[in-house]
CSV table of C-alpha atoms in Angstrom, one decimal:
chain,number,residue,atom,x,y,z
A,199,UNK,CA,32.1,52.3,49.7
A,200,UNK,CA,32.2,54.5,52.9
A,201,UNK,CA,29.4,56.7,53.7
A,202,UNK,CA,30.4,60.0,51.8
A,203,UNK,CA,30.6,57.6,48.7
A,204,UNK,CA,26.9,56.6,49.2
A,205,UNK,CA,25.8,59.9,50.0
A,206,UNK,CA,27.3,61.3,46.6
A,207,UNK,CA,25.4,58.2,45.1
A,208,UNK,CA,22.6,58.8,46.4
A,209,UNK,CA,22.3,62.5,45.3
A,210,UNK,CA,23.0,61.6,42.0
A,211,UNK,CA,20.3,58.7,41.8
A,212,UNK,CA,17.8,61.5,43.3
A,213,UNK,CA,19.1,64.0,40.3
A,214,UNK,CA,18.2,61.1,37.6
A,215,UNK,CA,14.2,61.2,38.8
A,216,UNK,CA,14.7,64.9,37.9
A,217,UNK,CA,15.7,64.5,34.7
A,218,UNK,CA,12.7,64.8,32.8
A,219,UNK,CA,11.7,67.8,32.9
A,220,UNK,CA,10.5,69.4,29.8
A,221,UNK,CA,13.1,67.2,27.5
A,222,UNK,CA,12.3,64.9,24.7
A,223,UNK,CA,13.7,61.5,25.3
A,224,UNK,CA,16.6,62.0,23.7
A,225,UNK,CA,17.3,64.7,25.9
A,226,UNK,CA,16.6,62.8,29.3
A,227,UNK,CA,18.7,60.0,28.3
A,228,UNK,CA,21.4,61.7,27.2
A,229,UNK,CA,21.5,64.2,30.4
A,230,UNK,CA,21.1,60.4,32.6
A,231,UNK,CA,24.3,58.7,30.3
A,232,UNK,CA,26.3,62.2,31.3
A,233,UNK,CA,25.3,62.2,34.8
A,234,UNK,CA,26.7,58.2,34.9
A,235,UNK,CA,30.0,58.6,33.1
A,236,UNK,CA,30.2,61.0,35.9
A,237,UNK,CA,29.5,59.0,38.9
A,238,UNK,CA,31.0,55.4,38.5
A,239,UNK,CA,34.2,55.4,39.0
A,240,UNK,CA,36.4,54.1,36.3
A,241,UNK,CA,33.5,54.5,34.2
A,242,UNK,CA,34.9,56.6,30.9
A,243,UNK,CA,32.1,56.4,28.3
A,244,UNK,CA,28.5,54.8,28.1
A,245,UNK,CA,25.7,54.8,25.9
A,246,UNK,CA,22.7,53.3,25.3
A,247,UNK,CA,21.0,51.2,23.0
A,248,UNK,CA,17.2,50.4,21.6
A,249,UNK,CA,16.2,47.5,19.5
A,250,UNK,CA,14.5,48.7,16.4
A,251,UNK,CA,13.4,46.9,12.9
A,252,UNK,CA,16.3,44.3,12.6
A,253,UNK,CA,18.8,46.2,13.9
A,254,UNK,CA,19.7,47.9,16.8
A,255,UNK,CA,20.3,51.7,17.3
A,256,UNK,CA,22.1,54.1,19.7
A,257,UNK,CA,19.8,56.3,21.6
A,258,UNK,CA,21.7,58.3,23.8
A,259,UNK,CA,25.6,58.7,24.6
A,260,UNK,CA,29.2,59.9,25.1
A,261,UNK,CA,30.8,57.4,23.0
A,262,UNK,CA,29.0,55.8,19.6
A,263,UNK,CA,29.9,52.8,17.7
A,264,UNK,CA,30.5,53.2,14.2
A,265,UNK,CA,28.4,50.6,13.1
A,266,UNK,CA,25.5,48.4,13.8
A,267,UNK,CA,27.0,44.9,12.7
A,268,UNK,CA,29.9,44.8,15.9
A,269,UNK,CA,26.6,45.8,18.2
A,270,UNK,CA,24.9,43.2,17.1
A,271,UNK,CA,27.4,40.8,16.7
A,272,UNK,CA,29.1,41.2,20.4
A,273,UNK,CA,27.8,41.6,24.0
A,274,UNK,CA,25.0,44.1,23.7
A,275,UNK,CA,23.1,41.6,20.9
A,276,UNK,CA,23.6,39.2,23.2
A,277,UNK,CA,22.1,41.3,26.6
A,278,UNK,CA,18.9,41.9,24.2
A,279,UNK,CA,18.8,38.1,23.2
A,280,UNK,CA,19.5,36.9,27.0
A,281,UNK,CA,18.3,39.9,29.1
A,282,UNK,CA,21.6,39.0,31.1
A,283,UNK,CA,24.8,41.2,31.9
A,284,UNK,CA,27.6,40.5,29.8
A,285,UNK,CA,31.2,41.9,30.9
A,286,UNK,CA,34.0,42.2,28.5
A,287,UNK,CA,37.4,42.2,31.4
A,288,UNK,CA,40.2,43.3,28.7
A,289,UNK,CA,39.5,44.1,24.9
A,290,UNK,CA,43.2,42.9,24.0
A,291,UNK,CA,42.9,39.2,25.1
A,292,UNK,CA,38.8,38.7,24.8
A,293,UNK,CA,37.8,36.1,22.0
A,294,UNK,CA,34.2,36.2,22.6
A,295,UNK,CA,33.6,39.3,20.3
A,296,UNK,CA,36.2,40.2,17.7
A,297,UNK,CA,34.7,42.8,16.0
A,298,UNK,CA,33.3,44.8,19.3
A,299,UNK,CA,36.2,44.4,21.2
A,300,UNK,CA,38.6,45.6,18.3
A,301,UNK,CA,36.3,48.8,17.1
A,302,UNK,CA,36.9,49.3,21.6
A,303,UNK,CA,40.6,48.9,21.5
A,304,UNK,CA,40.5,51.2,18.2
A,305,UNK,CA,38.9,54.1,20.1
A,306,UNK,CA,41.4,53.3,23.7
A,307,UNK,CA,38.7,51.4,25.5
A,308,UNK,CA,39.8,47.9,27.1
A,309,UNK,CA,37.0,47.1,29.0
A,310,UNK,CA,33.4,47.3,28.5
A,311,UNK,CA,29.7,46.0,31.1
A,312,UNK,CA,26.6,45.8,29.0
A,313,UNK,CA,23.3,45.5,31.3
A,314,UNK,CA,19.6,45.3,29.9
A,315,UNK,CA,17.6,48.1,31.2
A,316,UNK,CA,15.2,47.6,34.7
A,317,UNK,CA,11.9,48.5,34.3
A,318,UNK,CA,11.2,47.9,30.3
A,319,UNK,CA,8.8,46.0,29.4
A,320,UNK,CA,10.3,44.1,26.8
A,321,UNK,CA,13.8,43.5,26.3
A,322,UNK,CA,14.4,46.5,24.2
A,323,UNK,CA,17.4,48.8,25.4
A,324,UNK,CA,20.9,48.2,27.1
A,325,UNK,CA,22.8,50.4,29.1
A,326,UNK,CA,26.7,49.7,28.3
A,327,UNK,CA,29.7,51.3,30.2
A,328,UNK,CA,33.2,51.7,29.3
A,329,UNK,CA,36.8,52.1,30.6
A,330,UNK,CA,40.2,52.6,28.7
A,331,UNK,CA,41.3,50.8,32.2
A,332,UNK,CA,41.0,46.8,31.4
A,333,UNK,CA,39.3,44.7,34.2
A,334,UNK,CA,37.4,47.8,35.4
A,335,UNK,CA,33.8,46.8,35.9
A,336,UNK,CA,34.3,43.9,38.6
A,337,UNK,CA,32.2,42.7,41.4
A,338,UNK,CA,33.0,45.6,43.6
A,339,UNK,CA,31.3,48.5,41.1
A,340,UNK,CA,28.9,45.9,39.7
A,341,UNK,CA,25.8,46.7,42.3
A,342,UNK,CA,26.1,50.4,42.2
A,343,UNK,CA,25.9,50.3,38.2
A,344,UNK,CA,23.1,47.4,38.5
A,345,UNK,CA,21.7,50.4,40.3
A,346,UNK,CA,22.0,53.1,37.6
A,347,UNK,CA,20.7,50.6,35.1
A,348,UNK,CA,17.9,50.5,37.2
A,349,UNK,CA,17.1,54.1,37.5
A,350,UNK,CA,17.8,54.2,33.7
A,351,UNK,CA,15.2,51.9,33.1
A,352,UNK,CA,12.9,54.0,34.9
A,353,UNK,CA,14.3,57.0,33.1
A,354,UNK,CA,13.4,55.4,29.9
A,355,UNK,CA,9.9,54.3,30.7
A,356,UNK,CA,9.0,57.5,32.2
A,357,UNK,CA,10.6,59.6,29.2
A,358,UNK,CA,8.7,57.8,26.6
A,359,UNK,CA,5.2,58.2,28.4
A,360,UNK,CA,6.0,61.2,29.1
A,361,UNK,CA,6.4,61.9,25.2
A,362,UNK,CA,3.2,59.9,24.5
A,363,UNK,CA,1.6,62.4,26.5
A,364,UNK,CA,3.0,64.9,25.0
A,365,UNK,CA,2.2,64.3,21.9
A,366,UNK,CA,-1.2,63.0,22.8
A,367,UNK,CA,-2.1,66.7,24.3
A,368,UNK,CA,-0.6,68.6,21.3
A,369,UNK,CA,-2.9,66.3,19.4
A,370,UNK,CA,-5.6,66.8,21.2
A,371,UNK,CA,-4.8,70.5,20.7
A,372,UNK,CA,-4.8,70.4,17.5
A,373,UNK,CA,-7.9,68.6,17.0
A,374,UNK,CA,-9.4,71.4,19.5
A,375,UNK,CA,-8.6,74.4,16.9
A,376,UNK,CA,-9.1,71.8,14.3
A,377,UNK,CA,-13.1,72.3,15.6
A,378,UNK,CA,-13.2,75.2,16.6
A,379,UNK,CA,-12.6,76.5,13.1
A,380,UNK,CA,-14.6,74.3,11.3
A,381,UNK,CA,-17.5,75.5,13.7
A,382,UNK,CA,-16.4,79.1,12.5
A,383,UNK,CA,-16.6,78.6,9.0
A,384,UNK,CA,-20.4,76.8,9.8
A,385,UNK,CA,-21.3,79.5,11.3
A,386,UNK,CA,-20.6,81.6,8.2
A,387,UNK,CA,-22.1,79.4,5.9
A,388,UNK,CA,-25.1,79.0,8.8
A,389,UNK,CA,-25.6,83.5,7.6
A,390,UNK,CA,-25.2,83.1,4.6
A,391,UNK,CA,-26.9,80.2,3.2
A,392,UNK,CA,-29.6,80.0,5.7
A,393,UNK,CA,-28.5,76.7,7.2
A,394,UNK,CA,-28.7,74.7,10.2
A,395,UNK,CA,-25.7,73.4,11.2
A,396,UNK,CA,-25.7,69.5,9.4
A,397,UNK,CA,-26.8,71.4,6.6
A,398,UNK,CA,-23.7,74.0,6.8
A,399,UNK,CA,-21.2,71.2,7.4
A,400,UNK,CA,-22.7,69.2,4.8
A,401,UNK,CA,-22.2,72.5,2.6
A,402,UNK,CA,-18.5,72.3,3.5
A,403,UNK,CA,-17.8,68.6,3.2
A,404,UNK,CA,-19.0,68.1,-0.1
A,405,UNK,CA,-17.2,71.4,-1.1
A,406,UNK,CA,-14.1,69.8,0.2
A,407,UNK,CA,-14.5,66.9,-1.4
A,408,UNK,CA,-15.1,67.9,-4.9
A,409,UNK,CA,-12.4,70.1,-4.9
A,410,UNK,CA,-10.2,68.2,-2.8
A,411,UNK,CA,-9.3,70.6,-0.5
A,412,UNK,CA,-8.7,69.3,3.1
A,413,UNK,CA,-11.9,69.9,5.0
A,414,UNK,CA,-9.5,71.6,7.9
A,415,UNK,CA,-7.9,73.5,5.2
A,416,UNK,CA,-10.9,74.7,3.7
A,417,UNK,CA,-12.6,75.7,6.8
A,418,UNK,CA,-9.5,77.5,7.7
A,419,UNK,CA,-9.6,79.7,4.5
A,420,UNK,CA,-12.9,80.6,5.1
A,421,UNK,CA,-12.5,82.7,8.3
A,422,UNK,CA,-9.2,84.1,7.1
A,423,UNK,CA,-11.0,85.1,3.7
A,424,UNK,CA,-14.0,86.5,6.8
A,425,UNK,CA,-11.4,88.6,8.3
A,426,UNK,CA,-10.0,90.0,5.4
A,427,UNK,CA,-13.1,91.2,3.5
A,428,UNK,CA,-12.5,88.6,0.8
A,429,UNK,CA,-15.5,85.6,2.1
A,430,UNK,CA,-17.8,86.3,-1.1
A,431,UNK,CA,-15.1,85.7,-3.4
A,432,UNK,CA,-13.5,82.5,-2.1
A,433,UNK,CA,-17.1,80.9,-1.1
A,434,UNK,CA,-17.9,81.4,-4.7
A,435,UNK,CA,-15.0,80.1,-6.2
A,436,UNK,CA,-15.7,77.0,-4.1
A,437,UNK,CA,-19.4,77.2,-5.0
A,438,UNK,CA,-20.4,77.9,-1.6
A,439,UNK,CA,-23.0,81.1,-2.1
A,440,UNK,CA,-25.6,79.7,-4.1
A,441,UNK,CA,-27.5,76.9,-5.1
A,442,UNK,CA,-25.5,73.8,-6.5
A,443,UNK,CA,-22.3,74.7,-4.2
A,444,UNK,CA,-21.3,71.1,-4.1
């Protein structure tokens, strides 16, 4: 590889940390999987694959096998059973996996490299390229994909915590309204029923209970019903004005 080769390789590897941005996972990989059909030469399709309940799954790619039994039957089951490379040179003469390397040769593809993915913690997703060109993947190509499956590794990790996160902070979010109105709808009840606030949201869980309404839900009726003029009638159809509201 001269030095305008590594350069170019190295620009892309730089792009792949950038990838996250404000994607989902899916997204990231599947902008990462584009970015390397693009970069290794010879390299005409990949995709990769996650372990899930008994089966595994494609997550992201340009190419997609039709089914799950030739995945799990051929080199990528054994990559997730091994956590070691397996290289399929030409899918016309390979006995090792008839039903992979035939749904290949179906789709034009005569060679095939299937690395576990760097950086997961358990051996849990693959990274497989392909070539309509037979014998492509050999020892000169193999470190600069090791490479890529490297960065995809890290791609992966960082894309899934960076979901978690996500989802933790919208969570958190909407607990935070979740509160806040809740404390509105004490606050009402605090006026109206002369209450402290245990006594208010006492008022309110018993209310939700007995007429099992969602306490969020409930709470959330109230201050609309507040804003709209309509708070007597929908406290009293939940017994919430007088004596005996629960």
């Amino acid at each position: 590889m001269d030095t305008q080769e590594l350069l170019s390789v190295s620009e892309e590897l730089a792009e792949v940390t950038r990838l996250l941005a404000d994607d989902d996972v899916t997204t990231s990989l599947s902008r990462y999987v584009s970015r390397l059909v693009h970069s290794v030469p010879g390299c005409d399709a990949a995709f990769i694959s996650a372990a899930a309940t008994n089966t595994i799954e494609t997550v992201a790619g340009t190419w997609q096998p039709k089914g799950s039994a030739p995945i799990e039957l051929g080199p990528i089951g054994d990559a997730f059973t091994y956590r070691e490379p397996r290289r399929l040179t030409d899918t016309r003469s390979d006995t090792r996996w008839p039903a992979f390397s035939a749904e290949l040769r179906n789709d034009g593809f005569h060679s095939a490299l299937v690395l576990p993915l760097a950086g997961t913690a358990e051996p849990n997703a693959t990274l497989t390229l392909l070539s309509t060109t037979p014998s492509e993947f050999g020892e000169a190509s193999f470190d600069l994909v090791q490479l890529f499956a490297a960065y995809a590794g890290a791609v992966l990790d960082n894309a899934t915590l960076y979901s978690d996160c996500r989802s933790l902070v919208d969570n958190l979010r909407s607990s935070l309204r979740t509160r806040s109105t809740i404390g509105q709808a004490q606050g009402l009840l605090m006026v109206q029923r002369d209450l402290d606030a245990s006594g208010a949201f006492d008022l309110l869980r018993q209310a939700s209970q007995h007429h099992n309404v969602k306490l969020r839900d409930l709470a959330a009726d109230l201050v609309a019903a507040h804003e709209d003029g309509s708070f007597d009638d929908l406290a009293g159809r939940f017994g919430l004005l007088g004596p005996g509201a629960a």
